[in-house]
Short mmCIF file of C-alpha atoms in Angstrom, two decimals:
data_model
loop_
_atom_site.label_atom_id
_atom_site.label_comp_id
_atom_site.label_asym_id
_atom_site.label_seq_id
_atom_site.Cartn_x
_atom_site.Cartn_y
_atom_site.Cartn_z
CA MET V 1 -2.13 16.62 16.84
CA VAL V 2 -1.81 20.26 15.68
CA GLU V 3 -4.40 22.35 17.56
CA ALA V 4 -6.89 24.17 15.37
CA ALA V 5 -6.52 27.36 17.60
CA ASP V 6 -2.88 27.59 16.78
CA HIS V 7 -3.45 28.39 13.15
CA SER V 8 -6.23 30.98 13.28
CA GLU V 9 -3.71 33.75 12.07
CA ALA V 10 -2.20 31.82 9.33
CA ILE V 11 -5.53 30.44 7.77
CA PRO V 12 -8.35 33.01 8.49
CA PRO V 13 -11.60 31.05 9.24
CA THR V 14 -14.05 33.05 7.31
CA SER V 15 -12.69 36.50 6.12
CA PRO V 16 -9.51 38.66 6.02
CA GLU V 17 -10.80 41.21 8.49
CA HIS V 18 -10.49 40.83 12.11
CA ARG V 19 -14.05 40.33 13.76
CA ASP V 20 -14.97 39.38 17.38
CA GLY V 21 -16.95 36.30 18.40
CA ASP V 22 -20.32 38.08 18.55
CA GLU V 23 -20.05 39.28 14.99
CA ASP V 24 -18.85 35.94 13.90
CA ALA V 25 -21.84 34.28 15.58
CA LEU V 26 -24.29 36.79 13.96
CA ASP V 27 -22.95 36.16 10.52
CA THR V 28 -23.24 32.60 10.92
CA ALA V 29 -26.81 32.98 12.18
CA ASN V 30 -27.65 35.13 9.19
CA ASP V 31 -26.03 32.98 6.66
CA ASP V 32 -26.48 29.33 7.71
CA TRP V 33 -24.57 27.92 4.74
CA GLY V 34 -21.42 30.02 5.67
CA LYS V 35 -18.95 32.15 3.79
CA ARG V 36 -15.93 30.72 1.68
CA PRO V 37 -12.86 30.84 3.88
CA ALA V 38 -10.31 33.55 2.81
CA CYS V 39 -7.48 31.31 2.48
CA PHE V 40 -9.08 29.95 -0.76
CA ARG V 41 -8.77 32.33 -3.63
CA HIS V 42 -11.97 30.94 -5.35
CA ALA V 43 -14.49 28.19 -5.48
CA ALA V 44 -12.25 25.97 -7.60
CA HIS V 45 -9.30 26.41 -5.31
CA GLU V 46 -11.54 25.35 -2.28
CA CYS V 47 -12.97 22.45 -4.12
CA LEU V 48 -9.55 21.26 -5.24
CA PHE V 49 -8.20 21.43 -1.71
CA VAL V 50 -11.18 19.70 -0.23
CA ALA V 51 -10.58 16.97 -2.84
CA VAL V 52 -6.98 16.61 -2.00
CA ALA V 53 -7.80 16.49 1.76
CA THR V 54 -10.40 13.69 1.00
CA MET V 55 -7.58 11.82 -0.71
CA ALA V 56 -5.31 12.42 2.26
CA VAL V 57 -7.61 10.77 4.73
CA GLY V 58 -8.47 8.14 1.94
CA MET V 59 -4.71 7.22 1.54
CA SER V 60 -5.10 4.50 4.37
CA SER V 61 -8.35 3.14 2.88
CA PHE V 62 -7.13 3.26 -0.74
CA LEU V 63 -4.20 0.99 0.51
CA SER V 64 -6.69 -1.11 2.36
CA GLY V 65 -8.93 -1.43 -0.80
CA THR V 66 -5.75 -2.58 -2.74
CA THR V 67 -4.88 -5.23 -0.29
CA VAL V 68 -8.50 -6.50 -0.23
CA VAL V 69 -8.39 -7.48 -3.87
CA ILE V 70 -4.92 -8.91 -4.18
CA PRO V 71 -4.50 -11.24 -1.24
CA VAL V 72 -5.05 -14.68 -2.98
CA PHE V 73 -2.70 -13.63 -5.82
CA VAL V 74 -0.12 -12.36 -3.42
CA ALA V 75 -0.30 -15.44 -1.22
CA ARG V 76 -0.02 -17.66 -4.22
CA ASP V 77 3.05 -15.85 -5.49
CA LEU V 78 4.84 -15.42 -2.26
CA HIS V 79 3.70 -18.43 -0.46
CA MET V 80 2.25 -16.43 2.39
CA SER V 81 0.68 -17.96 5.46
CA GLN V 82 -2.89 -16.93 6.86
CA ALA V 83 -1.03 -14.81 9.50
CA GLU V 84 1.34 -13.16 6.96
CA LEU V 85 -1.66 -12.25 4.62
CA THR V 86 -3.60 -10.63 7.55
CA TRP V 87 -0.59 -8.65 8.51
CA LEU V 88 -0.41 -7.28 4.90
CA VAL V 89 -3.40 -5.20 6.07
CA ALA V 90 -2.90 -5.13 9.72
CA SER V 91 0.62 -3.88 9.63
CA SER V 92 -0.20 -0.57 7.99
CA GLN V 93 -3.16 0.09 10.32
CA LEU V 94 -0.93 -0.61 13.30
CA ALA V 95 1.79 1.92 12.21
CA SER V 96 -0.79 4.37 10.90
CA GLY V 97 -2.55 4.40 14.28
CA SER V 98 0.72 4.38 16.21
CA PHE V 99 2.19 7.54 14.56
CA LEU V 100 -0.93 9.73 13.94
CA LEU V 101 -0.48 11.93 17.12
CA PHE V 102 3.39 11.91 16.52
CA PHE V 103 3.05 13.42 13.16
CA GLY V 104 0.58 15.88 14.57
CA ARG V 105 3.27 17.18 16.79
CA MET V 106 5.88 17.10 13.89
CA ALA V 107 3.64 19.40 11.94
CA ASP V 108 4.67 22.11 14.53
CA LEU V 109 8.25 21.71 13.54
CA LEU V 110 8.26 21.21 9.84
CA GLY V 111 4.88 22.85 8.88
CA GLN V 112 1.51 21.58 7.81
CA LYS V 113 1.92 22.06 4.08
CA SER V 114 5.43 20.42 3.98
CA ILE V 115 4.18 17.37 5.92
CA ILE V 116 1.06 16.87 3.43
CA ILE V 117 3.29 17.08 0.30
CA ALA V 118 6.11 15.01 1.74
CA SER V 119 3.67 12.23 2.78
CA PHE V 120 2.04 12.09 -0.63
CA PHE V 121 5.46 11.75 -2.29
CA LEU V 122 6.70 9.24 0.07
CA PHE V 123 3.72 7.19 -0.31
CA SER V 124 4.00 7.22 -4.13
CA VAL V 125 7.85 6.03 -3.71
CA LEU V 126 7.03 3.28 -1.21
CA SER V 127 4.22 2.00 -3.47
CA LEU V 128 6.55 1.83 -6.19
CA GLY V 129 8.82 -0.36 -3.92
CA ALA V 130 6.14 -2.62 -2.91
CA GLY V 131 5.52 -3.87 -6.36
CA PHE V 132 9.12 -5.13 -6.34
CA ALA V 133 8.80 -6.94 -3.00
CA ARG V 134 10.16 -10.61 -3.17
CA SER V 135 9.29 -12.00 0.14
CA PRO V 136 6.29 -11.86 2.60
CA LEU V 137 8.34 -10.17 5.10
CA ALA V 138 9.53 -7.36 2.72
CA LEU V 139 5.96 -6.76 1.56
CA ASP V 140 4.75 -6.51 5.28
CA LEU V 141 7.37 -4.31 6.23
CA ILE V 142 6.73 -1.74 3.23
CA ASN V 143 3.16 -1.84 4.06
CA ALA V 144 3.94 -0.88 7.67
CA LEU V 145 6.11 1.96 6.22
CA LEU V 146 3.16 2.97 3.97
CA GLY V 147 1.06 2.98 7.20
CA ILE V 148 3.49 5.43 8.80
CA VAL V 149 3.36 7.74 5.68
CA THR V 150 -0.49 7.56 5.79
CA ALA V 151 -0.47 8.70 9.30
CA ALA V 152 1.56 11.82 8.50
CA ALA V 153 -1.01 13.17 6.04
CA VAL V 154 -4.16 13.13 8.34
CA PRO V 155 -3.40 15.53 11.25
CA PRO V 156 -2.17 18.47 9.28
CA THR V 157 -4.96 18.18 6.72
CA GLN V 158 -7.58 17.91 9.51
CA ALA V 159 -5.95 20.86 11.28
CA ILE V 160 -6.09 23.11 8.09
CA LEU V 161 -9.68 22.01 7.53
CA SER V 162 -10.93 22.71 11.11
CA THR V 163 -9.19 26.00 11.12
CA ALA V 164 -10.33 27.16 7.87
CA TYR V 165 -14.06 26.38 8.59
CA GLY V 166 -13.88 27.79 12.00
CA ARG V 167 -17.51 27.98 13.16
CA PRO V 168 -20.27 25.45 12.68
CA SER V 169 -22.14 25.99 9.47
CA ARG V 170 -23.64 23.94 6.52
CA ARG V 171 -20.60 24.75 4.57
CA LYS V 172 -18.41 23.13 7.16
CA ASN V 173 -20.68 20.18 7.34
CA ALA V 174 -20.32 19.68 3.75
CA ALA V 175 -16.57 19.96 3.76
CA PHE V 176 -16.04 17.46 6.51
CA ALA V 177 -18.55 15.15 4.93
CA CYS V 178 -16.41 15.12 1.88
CA PHE V 179 -13.40 14.55 4.20
CA SER V 180 -15.16 11.71 5.81
CA ALA V 181 -15.96 10.52 2.37
CA GLY V 182 -12.29 9.67 1.89
CA PHE V 183 -12.82 6.39 3.63
CA PRO V 184 -15.36 4.85 1.28
CA VAL V 185 -14.11 6.68 -1.93
CA GLY V 186 -10.49 5.62 -1.17
CA PHE V 187 -11.59 2.02 -0.44
CA ALA V 188 -13.62 1.85 -3.67
CA LEU V 189 -10.95 3.44 -5.89
CA GLY V 190 -8.30 1.15 -4.38
CA MET V 191 -10.62 -2.02 -5.04
CA VAL V 192 -11.78 -1.06 -8.62
CA PHE V 193 -8.66 0.57 -10.07
CA ASN V 194 -6.36 -2.06 -8.61
CA GLY V 195 -8.53 -4.91 -9.17
CA ILE V 196 -8.50 -4.09 -12.82
CA ALA V 197 -4.59 -3.50 -12.72
CA THR V 198 -4.31 -7.01 -10.91
CA GLN V 199 -6.47 -8.71 -13.42
CA LEU V 200 -4.61 -7.33 -16.40
CA PHE V 201 -0.99 -7.16 -15.30
CA GLY V 202 -0.82 -8.99 -11.89
CA TRP V 203 -0.80 -7.75 -8.22
CA ARG V 204 2.45 -5.82 -8.57
CA ALA V 205 0.83 -3.35 -10.98
CA ALA V 206 -1.70 -2.47 -8.26
CA PHE V 207 1.04 -0.96 -6.17
CA TRP V 208 2.53 0.75 -9.18
CA LEU V 209 -0.83 2.39 -10.00
CA LEU V 210 -1.03 3.70 -6.39
CA ALA V 211 2.49 5.22 -7.01
CA ILE V 212 1.16 7.07 -10.09
CA ILE V 213 -1.99 8.36 -8.47
CA TYR V 214 -0.20 9.82 -5.60
CA LEU V 215 2.52 11.31 -7.50
CA VAL V 216 -0.21 13.46 -9.29
CA LEU V 217 -1.82 14.25 -6.01
CA THR V 218 1.75 15.51 -4.77
CA ILE V 219 1.78 17.89 -7.63
CA ALA V 220 -1.71 19.07 -6.99
CA ALA V 221 -1.10 19.42 -3.24
CA VAL V 222 1.85 21.96 -4.01
CA PHE V 223 -0.58 24.33 -5.74
CA CYS V 224 -3.71 23.84 -3.69
CA VAL V 225 -2.92 23.45 -0.02
CA PRO V 226 -2.97 26.85 1.87
CA LYS V 227 0.30 28.42 2.54
CA ASP V 228 1.36 27.72 6.18
CA THR V 229 2.85 30.72 7.77
CA THR V 230 2.40 29.57 11.40
CA PRO V 231 5.59 29.87 13.52
CA LYS V 232 7.57 26.64 13.68
CA ARG V 233 9.12 25.06 16.85
CA ALA V 234 12.95 24.94 17.18
CA LEU V 235 14.50 21.62 17.04
CA ASN V 236 15.64 21.18 20.54
CA TYR V 237 15.53 18.78 23.59
CA GLU V 238 12.19 20.52 24.71
CA THR V 239 10.70 19.95 21.35
CA LEU V 240 11.66 16.29 21.40
CA GLN V 241 10.17 15.89 24.81
CA ARG V 242 6.80 16.99 23.34
CA PHE V 243 6.73 14.29 20.91
CA ASP V 244 6.49 11.78 23.82
CA PRO V 245 8.87 9.19 22.13
CA LEU V 246 8.40 6.60 24.96
CA GLY V 247 4.67 6.78 24.62
CA VAL V 248 4.95 6.04 20.87
CA LEU V 249 7.28 3.16 21.55
CA LEU V 250 4.98 1.74 24.21
CA THR V 251 2.07 2.05 21.91
CA ILE V 252 3.82 0.41 18.81
CA ALA V 253 5.28 -2.45 20.92
CA GLY V 254 2.24 -3.09 23.00
CA ILE V 255 -0.27 -3.27 20.20
CA ALA V 256 2.03 -5.25 18.01
CA MET V 257 2.89 -7.89 20.46
CA PHE V 258 -0.75 -8.25 21.55
CA SER V 259 -2.10 -8.48 17.88
CA ALA V 260 0.77 -10.81 16.79
CA ALA V 261 0.02 -13.23 19.70
CA LEU V 262 -3.68 -13.31 18.69
CA SER V 263 -2.96 -13.93 15.13
CA LEU V 264 -0.16 -16.59 15.61
CA GLY V 265 -1.87 -18.44 18.62
CA PRO V 266 -4.18 -20.73 16.47
CA THR V 267 -1.41 -22.10 14.23
CA ALA V 268 1.38 -22.30 16.74
CA PRO V 269 2.97 -25.60 17.38
CA HIS V 270 1.31 -25.93 20.87
CA GLY V 271 -1.58 -23.56 20.10
CA TRP V 272 -2.17 -20.91 22.88
CA THR V 273 0.24 -22.57 25.28
CA THR V 274 3.12 -22.05 22.99
CA ASP V 275 6.01 -20.07 24.85
CA TYR V 276 6.41 -17.23 22.28
CA VAL V 277 2.54 -16.80 22.22
CA LEU V 278 2.15 -16.39 25.85
CA VAL V 279 5.19 -14.17 26.05
CA LEU V 280 3.94 -11.81 23.24
CA LEU V 281 0.37 -11.94 24.81
CA ILE V 282 1.64 -10.94 28.37
CA LEU V 283 4.28 -8.59 27.27
CA GLY V 284 1.73 -6.92 24.89
CA PHE V 285 -0.99 -6.42 27.65
CA ALA V 286 1.71 -5.15 29.95
CA LEU V 287 2.95 -2.45 27.74
CA ILE V 288 -0.40 -1.28 27.07
CA ALA V 289 -1.09 -0.95 30.76
CA VAL V 290 2.25 0.79 31.20
CA PHE V 291 1.34 3.33 28.31
CA VAL V 292 -1.85 4.22 30.02
CA VAL V 293 -0.07 5.06 33.29
CA TRP V 294 2.79 6.79 31.52
CA GLU V 295 0.24 9.01 29.71
CA HIS V 296 -1.44 10.11 32.98
CA TYR V 297 1.75 11.44 34.36
CA TYR V 298 3.86 12.73 31.33
CA PRO V 299 3.76 16.45 31.07
CA HIS V 300 3.36 16.17 27.37
CA PRO V 301 1.38 13.02 26.75
CA LEU V 302 0.71 11.50 23.36
CA VAL V 303 -2.85 10.82 24.51
CA PRO V 304 -3.92 13.37 27.25
CA MET V 305 -6.22 11.51 29.68
CA TYR V 306 -8.31 14.55 30.49
CA ILE V 307 -9.88 14.47 27.14
CA TRP V 308 -11.76 11.27 28.12
CA ARG V 309 -13.65 13.28 30.83
CA ASP V 310 -16.10 14.54 28.30
CA ARG V 311 -18.70 11.85 28.46
CA ASN V 312 -20.00 12.00 24.89
CA PHE V 313 -16.52 11.95 23.50
CA SER V 314 -15.74 8.71 25.58
CA LEU V 315 -18.93 6.95 24.41
CA LEU V 316 -18.53 8.03 20.83
CA MET V 317 -14.89 6.84 20.77
CA SER V 318 -15.86 3.51 22.48
CA ALA V 319 -18.78 2.92 19.92
CA LEU V 320 -16.63 3.90 16.94
CA SER V 321 -13.72 1.67 18.19
CA LEU V 322 -16.21 -1.29 18.33
CA GLY V 323 -17.34 -0.57 14.90
CA PHE V 324 -13.89 -0.45 13.37
CA ALA V 325 -12.71 -3.52 15.24
CA ALA V 326 -15.33 -5.25 13.30
CA PHE V 327 -15.72 -3.45 9.91
CA PRO V 328 -12.21 -3.56 7.98
CA PRO V 329 -11.40 -7.09 9.41
CA GLY V 330 -14.86 -8.38 8.60
CA ILE V 331 -14.73 -6.77 4.87
CA PHE V 332 -11.28 -8.47 4.49
CA PHE V 333 -12.58 -11.81 5.24
CA ALA V 334 -15.55 -11.25 2.88
CA ALA V 335 -13.12 -10.59 -0.03
CA LEU V 336 -11.20 -13.73 1.01
CA PHE V 337 -14.46 -15.65 0.90
CA PHE V 338 -15.15 -14.44 -2.74
CA GLN V 339 -11.70 -15.34 -3.92
CA ARG V 340 -11.21 -18.68 -1.98
CA VAL V 341 -14.58 -20.26 -1.63
CA TRP V 342 -16.41 -18.67 -4.77
CA GLU V 343 -13.05 -18.43 -6.77
CA LEU V 344 -13.70 -15.03 -8.13
CA SER V 345 -11.07 -13.05 -9.96
CA ALA V 346 -9.61 -9.83 -8.50
CA ILE V 347 -11.87 -7.71 -10.74
CA SER V 348 -14.91 -9.81 -10.00
CA THR V 349 -14.23 -9.43 -6.18
CA ALA V 350 -13.97 -5.61 -6.66
CA VAL V 351 -17.22 -5.49 -8.57
CA HIS V 352 -18.95 -7.56 -5.72
CA LEU V 353 -17.63 -5.21 -2.96
CA LEU V 354 -18.55 -2.02 -5.28
CA PRO V 355 -21.90 -1.26 -3.54
CA MET V 356 -20.14 -0.25 -0.50
CA ALA V 357 -18.47 2.50 -2.30
CA VAL V 358 -21.69 3.79 -3.92
CA ALA V 359 -23.57 3.50 -0.65
CA GLY V 360 -20.59 5.41 1.14
CA VAL V 361 -20.69 8.42 -1.13
CA LEU V 362 -24.57 8.57 -0.98
CA VAL V 363 -24.46 8.35 3.05
CA ASN V 364 -21.91 11.03 3.14
CA ILE V 365 -23.89 13.28 1.02
CA PHE V 366 -26.96 12.66 3.27
CA ALA V 367 -24.88 13.28 6.36
CA GLY V 368 -23.57 16.67 5.22
CA ALA V 369 -27.12 17.86 4.20
CA PHE V 370 -29.13 16.63 7.30
CA MET V 371 -26.66 16.40 10.20
CA HIS V 372 -27.95 20.01 11.53
CA ARG V 373 -31.47 18.65 11.25
CA ILE V 374 -31.65 15.16 12.57
CA ASN V 375 -30.72 14.24 16.13
CA ASN V 376 -27.36 12.73 15.93
CA LYS V 377 -28.07 10.32 18.73
CA LEU V 378 -30.61 8.75 16.52
CA MET V 379 -28.09 8.74 13.71
CA MET V 380 -25.49 6.99 15.93
CA PHE V 381 -28.21 4.36 16.75
CA VAL V 382 -29.08 3.84 13.18
CA GLY V 383 -25.30 3.46 12.33
CA ALA V 384 -24.71 0.90 15.08
CA SER V 385 -27.83 -1.09 14.44
CA SER V 386 -26.84 -1.21 10.66
CA PHE V 387 -23.43 -2.54 11.51
CA THR V 388 -25.20 -5.30 13.59
CA LEU V 389 -27.60 -6.13 10.88
CA ALA V 390 -24.98 -6.10 8.15
CA PHE V 391 -22.58 -8.54 9.91
CA LEU V 392 -25.39 -10.83 10.98
CA LEU V 393 -26.36 -11.20 7.32
CA LEU V 394 -22.78 -12.09 6.37
CA ALA V 395 -22.61 -14.56 9.15
CA LEU V 396 -25.77 -16.36 8.13
CA ASN V 397 -24.40 -16.76 4.51
CA ARG V 398 -23.49 -20.23 3.28
CA THR V 399 -21.43 -21.29 0.36
CA SER V 400 -24.59 -21.80 -1.95
CA SER V 401 -26.33 -18.68 -0.64
CA SER V 402 -27.48 -15.78 -2.99
CA TYR V 403 -24.99 -12.71 -3.17
CA TRP V 404 -28.18 -10.48 -3.33
CA ALA V 405 -29.87 -12.03 -0.38
CA PHE V 406 -26.84 -11.74 2.14
CA PHE V 407 -23.76 -9.96 0.84
CA PHE V 408 -25.23 -7.07 -0.99
CA PRO V 409 -27.55 -5.84 1.76
CA GLY V 410 -24.98 -6.56 4.28
CA PHE V 411 -22.37 -4.25 2.57
CA VAL V 412 -24.73 -1.52 2.18
CA PHE V 413 -25.76 -1.58 5.84
CA CYS V 414 -22.13 -1.98 6.69
CA VAL V 415 -21.18 1.32 4.90
CA VAL V 416 -24.20 3.08 6.42
CA GLY V 417 -23.07 2.06 9.99
CA ALA V 418 -19.28 3.20 9.13
CA ASP V 419 -20.14 6.31 7.71
CA LEU V 420 -22.84 7.65 9.97
CA GLU V 421 -20.75 6.90 13.02
CA PHE V 422 -17.67 8.48 11.79
CA ASN V 423 -19.56 11.68 10.51
CA VAL V 424 -21.28 12.09 13.93
CA ALA V 425 -18.10 11.55 15.91
CA ASN V 426 -16.04 13.76 13.75
CA MET V 427 -18.55 16.60 13.72
CA TYR V 428 -18.83 16.28 17.50
CA VAL V 429 -14.95 16.83 17.86
CA MET V 430 -15.01 19.72 15.40
CA THR V 431 -18.16 21.63 16.81
CA SER V 432 -18.96 20.65 20.32
CA LEU V 433 -15.43 20.50 21.96
CA PRO V 434 -13.52 23.58 22.87
CA ALA V 435 -11.12 24.79 20.21
CA ASP V 436 -8.15 23.93 22.20
CA GLN V 437 -9.27 20.34 22.51
CA GLN V 438 -10.37 19.68 18.97
CA GLY V 439 -6.85 18.87 17.40
CA ILE V 440 -6.15 16.49 20.29
CA ALA V 441 -9.56 14.94 19.99
CA GLY V 442 -9.49 14.66 16.31
CA GLY V 443 -6.03 12.85 16.39
CA ILE V 444 -7.25 10.46 19.16
CA MET V 445 -10.34 9.67 17.00
CA GLN V 446 -8.18 8.67 14.11
CA THR V 447 -5.66 6.84 16.34
CA VAL V 448 -8.09 4.65 18.25
CA THR V 449 -9.96 3.68 15.13
CA ARG V 450 -6.92 2.37 13.45
CA LEU V 451 -5.38 0.72 16.45
CA PHE V 452 -8.82 -1.07 17.16
CA THR V 453 -8.65 -2.21 13.50
CA THR V 454 -5.35 -3.91 14.14
CA VAL V 455 -6.61 -5.55 17.34
CA GLY V 456 -9.71 -6.64 15.39
CA PHE V 457 -7.51 -8.18 12.80
CA GLY V 458 -5.71 -10.13 15.37
CA ILE V 459 -9.00 -11.47 17.14
CA ILE V 460 -10.69 -12.32 13.91
CA THR V 461 -7.75 -14.07 12.52
CA ALA V 462 -7.51 -16.19 15.73
CA ILE V 463 -11.23 -17.19 15.44
CA PHE V 464 -11.10 -17.87 11.82
CA ASP V 465 -7.93 -20.28 12.17
CA SER V 466 -9.42 -21.96 15.19
CA VAL V 467 -12.59 -22.76 13.47
CA ALA V 468 -10.92 -23.70 10.14
CA GLN V 469 -8.95 -26.23 12.12
CA HIS V 470 -11.75 -27.50 14.25
CA PRO V 471 -15.22 -26.72 12.72
CA SER V 472 -17.38 -26.08 15.75
CA LEU V 473 -20.63 -24.36 14.40
CA LYS V 474 -23.48 -26.64 15.14
CA GLY V 475 -26.74 -27.46 13.27
CA ALA V 476 -27.60 -28.60 9.84
CA TYR V 477 -27.63 -25.04 8.41
CA TYR V 478 -23.77 -24.75 8.88
CA ALA V 479 -22.97 -28.54 8.67
CA ALA V 480 -24.20 -28.32 5.02
CA SER V 481 -21.51 -25.76 4.16
CA PRO V 482 -18.26 -26.50 5.84
CA LYS V 483 -16.31 -24.21 3.68
CA SER V 484 -18.15 -21.31 5.00
CA GLN V 485 -17.95 -21.98 8.66
CA PRO V 486 -14.63 -20.18 9.61
CA TYR V 487 -16.04 -17.10 7.70
CA SER V 488 -19.32 -17.36 9.58
CA ALA V 489 -17.41 -17.45 12.76
CA ALA V 490 -15.42 -14.40 11.84
CA PHE V 491 -18.62 -12.42 11.01
CA PHE V 492 -20.21 -13.44 14.20
CA TYR V 493 -17.40 -11.96 15.93
CA SER V 494 -17.97 -8.60 14.02
CA THR V 495 -21.75 -8.94 14.80
CA ALA V 496 -20.94 -9.11 18.58
CA CYS V 497 -18.61 -6.00 18.51
CA ALA V 498 -21.47 -4.02 16.67
CA ALA V 499 -24.17 -5.13 19.09
CA ALA V 500 -21.99 -4.01 22.02
CA SER V 501 -21.79 -0.53 20.50
CA VAL V 502 -25.48 -0.31 20.08
CA VAL V 503 -25.70 -0.41 23.86
CA LEU V 504 -23.43 2.59 24.32
CA VAL V 505 -25.54 4.72 22.10
CA PHE V 506 -28.23 4.91 24.65
CA PHE V 507 -26.20 6.75 27.15
CA LEU V 508 -25.14 9.69 24.65
CA THR V 509 -26.80 13.20 25.10
CA ILE V 510 -25.99 14.83 21.86
CA GLY V 511 -28.48 16.41 19.70
CA THR V 512 -27.97 18.18 16.30
CA GLN V 513 -24.75 19.41 15.09
CA GLY V 514 -23.79 22.17 12.65
CA GLY V 515 -25.71 25.28 11.50
CA SER V 516 -26.37 28.55 13.47
CA LYS V 517 -27.27 26.76 16.67
CA GLY V 518 -23.96 24.78 16.62
CA ALA V 519 -22.06 28.07 16.55
CA VAL V 520 -23.71 29.18 19.83
CA ILE V 521 -23.04 25.75 21.50
CA ALA V 522 -19.36 25.78 20.40
CA ALA V 523 -18.87 29.26 21.73
CA GLU V 524 -20.26 28.37 25.16
CA ALA V 525 -18.07 25.21 25.10
CA GLU V 526 -15.01 27.36 24.48
CA ALA V 527 -16.05 29.78 27.28
CA GLU V 528 -16.43 26.82 29.79
CA ALA V 529 -13.12 25.35 28.73
CA GLU V 530 -11.31 28.63 29.41
CA ALA V 531 -12.67 28.86 32.77
CA GLU V 532 -11.72 25.25 33.83
CA ALA V 533 -8.37 25.08 32.10
CA VAL V 534 -6.12 25.45 35.30
CA ALA V 535 -7.75 22.39 36.83
CA GLU V 536 -7.01 20.28 33.89
CA ALA V 537 -3.01 20.36 34.15
CA PRO V 538 -1.34 17.05 34.43
CA ILE V 539 0.78 15.83 37.46
CA PRO V 540 4.68 16.44 36.69
CA LEU V 541 6.92 13.33 36.75
CA GLU V 542 9.11 14.95 39.33
CA LYS V 543 6.20 15.04 41.87
CA LEU V 544 5.74 11.22 41.80
#
């Protein structure tokens, strides 16, 4: 990803005058809220850019919200199998996670603003094309392309934000809370708007509405994204090497094969012993292992291994990955439950899922206001525990159960978990790590959450299909509701992932983040990083 430190001259963090670090820290201490970055002409300009940035990171969840409310209608129209239906969502997550860091490097070549505008426009064009898809394969492929485009928008947007809001402050907390709110806001808008469009005009209209929305955002981005005046890299062999093309290919192929094997195994002719399932499973695992080794020795790795030496970063990423391996797949199957078991319409499904959107906005407002006051380890514990409780409630639900007793509180707790964990991890990357590692770490955070979402879809689909074919949940409680058994099994998987993340939280050593104290901590971290930078150099390939 584009490193924040590279753009300090193009986008001044706090003012047009040059000031040294001591003066900046003093200003932050005196004004804990922080000053408006000089790259924004006025408050309206700043607010509009933050809104566009929110929709940039929300592009992926906007698409996910759309695909959550239309699966039954798409499956009926295009005769899609369960595996094909799952890949309607998983394909975009896989493609997005695989290309996030690649597009972070691409911004060095083409410029941050250009990448943002181009990604919005291409998302609009591809969404228009998705509405004309006539086969499951075509729709899944277009969704994969949409995933690639969503990956292009996130790194340059996050780089501009982290550079504009240079030092920790309440203003930075608020800006990044809005940025993080892109996930629930995008998901909510995708569900509600496209649920209405599907109800009135059919599922194809849902994609056409996406095309209109992001065409408008393309125009807005032209005027509100700060001008990018940073030097661009020349297009040559050395530049191409920095993209780590082999790393990108290994990631895509490895995760795709592994996830495909998990989703195809239960419905294959001979189950898990089917030849192509075994080949995909073994090859996928092998390619992922090769990717890890390659990244350790390649001079310009896609995922630098040294970043994992920061203990808190590794623990936060592990907990966040477990949460996102459970969250999007779990909500996808909750929507399927509403449409297949309760036989709800698209708009009714969206209304039943709407509490997540409202809770998401409220949680992000809370996080932006209080992250600098509340111990963030406690916030992570509350988030992981909320995840666990949420999916446990969904797992205990039966066909005849009340929505208000299980799904409603489950959805609220689910969003509390997702947004608290994401805010804490995102703020740690942008305040506690040295400036030269923030871009890399931010890209890795976005990448691992989306790739683990893909793996989660593969695992949960395998569990769902297996239990659907051979119901195995014992006891009168589940025997009385056979239709809900495969869904309960899927939710128990999500519960197990969330419970595992709770254990990791106890090993964290983070405190509060943001505010004047955070500025001092960030400055100390940068000084330590500069002193140890030489020791972190990778081993060149030629020395192997």
